[in-house]
Coordinates of C-alpha atoms in Angstrom, one line a residue:
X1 CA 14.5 -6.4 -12.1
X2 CA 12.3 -5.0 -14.7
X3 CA 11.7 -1.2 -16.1
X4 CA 7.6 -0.7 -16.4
X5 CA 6.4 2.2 -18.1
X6 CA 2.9 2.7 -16.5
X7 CA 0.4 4.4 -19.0
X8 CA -2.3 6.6 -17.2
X9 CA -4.8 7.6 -19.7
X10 CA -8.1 7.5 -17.8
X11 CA -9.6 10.2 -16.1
X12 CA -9.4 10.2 -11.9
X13 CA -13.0 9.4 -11.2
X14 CA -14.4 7.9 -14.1
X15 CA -13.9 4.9 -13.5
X16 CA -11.7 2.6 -11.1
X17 CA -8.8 2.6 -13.9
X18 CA -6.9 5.3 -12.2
X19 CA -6.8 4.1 -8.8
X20 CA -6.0 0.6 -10.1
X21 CA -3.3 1.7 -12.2
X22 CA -1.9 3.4 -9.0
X23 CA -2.0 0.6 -6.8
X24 CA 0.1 -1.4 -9.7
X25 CA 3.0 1.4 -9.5
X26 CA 3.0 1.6 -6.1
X27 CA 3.4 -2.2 -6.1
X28 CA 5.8 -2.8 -8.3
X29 CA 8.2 -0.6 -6.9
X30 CA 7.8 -3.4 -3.5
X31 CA 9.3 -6.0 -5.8
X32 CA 12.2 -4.0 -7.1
X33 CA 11.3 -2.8 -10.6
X34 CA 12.2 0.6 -12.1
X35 CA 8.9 2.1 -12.7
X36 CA 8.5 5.2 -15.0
X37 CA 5.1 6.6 -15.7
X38 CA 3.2 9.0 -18.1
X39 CA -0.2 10.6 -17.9
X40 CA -1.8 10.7 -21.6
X41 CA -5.2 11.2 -23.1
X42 CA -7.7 11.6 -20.1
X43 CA -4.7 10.7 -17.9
X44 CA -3.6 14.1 -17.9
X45 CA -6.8 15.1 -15.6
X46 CA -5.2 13.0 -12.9
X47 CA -2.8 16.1 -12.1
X48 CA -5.6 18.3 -11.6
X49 CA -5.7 18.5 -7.7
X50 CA -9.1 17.5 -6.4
X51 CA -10.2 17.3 -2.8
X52 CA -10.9 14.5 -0.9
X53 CA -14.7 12.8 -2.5
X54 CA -16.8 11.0 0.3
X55 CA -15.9 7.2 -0.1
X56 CA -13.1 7.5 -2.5
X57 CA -9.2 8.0 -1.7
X58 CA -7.6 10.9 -2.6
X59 CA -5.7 10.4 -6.2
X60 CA -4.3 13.5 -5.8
X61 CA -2.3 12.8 -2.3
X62 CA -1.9 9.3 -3.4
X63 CA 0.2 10.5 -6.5
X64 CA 1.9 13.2 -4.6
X65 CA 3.7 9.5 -2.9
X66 CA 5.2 8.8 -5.9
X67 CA 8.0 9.9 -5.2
X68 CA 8.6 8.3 -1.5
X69 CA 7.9 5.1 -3.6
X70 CA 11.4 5.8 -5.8
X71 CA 9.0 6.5 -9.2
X72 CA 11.0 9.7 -9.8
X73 CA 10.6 9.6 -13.8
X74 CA 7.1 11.0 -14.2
X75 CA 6.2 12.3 -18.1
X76 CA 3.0 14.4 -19.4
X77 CA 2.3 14.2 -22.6
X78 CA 2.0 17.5 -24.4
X79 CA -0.3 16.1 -27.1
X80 CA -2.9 15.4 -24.8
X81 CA -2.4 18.4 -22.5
X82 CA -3.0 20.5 -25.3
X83 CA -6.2 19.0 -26.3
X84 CA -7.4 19.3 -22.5
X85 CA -6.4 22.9 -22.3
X86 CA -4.5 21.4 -19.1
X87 CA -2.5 24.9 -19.0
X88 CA -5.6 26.6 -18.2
X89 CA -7.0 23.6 -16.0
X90 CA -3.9 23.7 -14.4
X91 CA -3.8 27.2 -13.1
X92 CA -2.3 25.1 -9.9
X93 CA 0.5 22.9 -10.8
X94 CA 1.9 21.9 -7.6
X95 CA 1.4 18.5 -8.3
X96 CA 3.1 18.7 -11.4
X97 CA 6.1 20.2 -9.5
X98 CA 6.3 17.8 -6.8
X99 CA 6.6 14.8 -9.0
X100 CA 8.4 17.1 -11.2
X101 CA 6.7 15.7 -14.5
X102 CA 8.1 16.0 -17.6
X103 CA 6.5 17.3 -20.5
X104 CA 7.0 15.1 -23.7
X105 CA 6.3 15.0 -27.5
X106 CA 5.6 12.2 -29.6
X107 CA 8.7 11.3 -30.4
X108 CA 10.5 11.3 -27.0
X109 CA 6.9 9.0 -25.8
X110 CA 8.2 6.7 -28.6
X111 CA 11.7 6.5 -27.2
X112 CA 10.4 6.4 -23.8
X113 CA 8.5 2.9 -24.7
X114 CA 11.6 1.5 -26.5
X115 CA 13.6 2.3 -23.5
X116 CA 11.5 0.0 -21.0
X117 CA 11.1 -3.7 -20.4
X118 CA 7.4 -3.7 -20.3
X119 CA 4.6 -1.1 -20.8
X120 CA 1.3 -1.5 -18.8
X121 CA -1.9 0.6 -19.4
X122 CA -4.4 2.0 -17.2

């Protein structure tokens, strides 16, 4: 089957980007592709936890199942986490440990979309 490199670059709740972009991951995975993703940009505000908002699911729990869907290779990139301050937003970074993320430069995001069969954005 096919390696997807899912791009998450919007922000959790600012639209329904996020959760959409979610749903395709999980998806794919159902139909046998290798899926790899990496939270850029506004992305990177996905990994801040958040609790549960009236009326929404929880983005945070739902990427924590990442990993029970076999989407193991999870990248941040650095770029964008530096212009968020993300080490200081992320004073907790258990989510970032349980998908044990990856942090990337530039270059290696390069590689990393050379190295799959399709790329999709969210």
């Amino acid at each position: 089957m096919a390696r997807l490199l899912i791009r998450f670059t919007q922000g959790p709740f600012s639209n329904a980007k996020s959760q959409d972009g979610l749903d395709f991951a999980l998806a794919a995975t159902n139909y046998g592709h290798e899926v790899k993703v990496i939270f850029e940009n506004q992305g990177v505000l996905q990994l801040v936890k958040s609790a549960s908002i009236k009326g929404l699911k929880n983005h945070t729990k739902r990427l924590a199942s990442m990993p029970f869907f076999d989407i193991e290779e999870c990248f941040v990139c650095k770029t964008s986490a530096d212009n968020y301050d993300i080490d200081h937003v992320l004073a907790n970074i258990d989510l970032l440990e349980e998908l044990e993320c990856e942090w990337i430069n530039a270059a290696e995001k390069l590689a990393l979309i050379q190295s799959v069969d399709h790329v999709v954005t969210f």
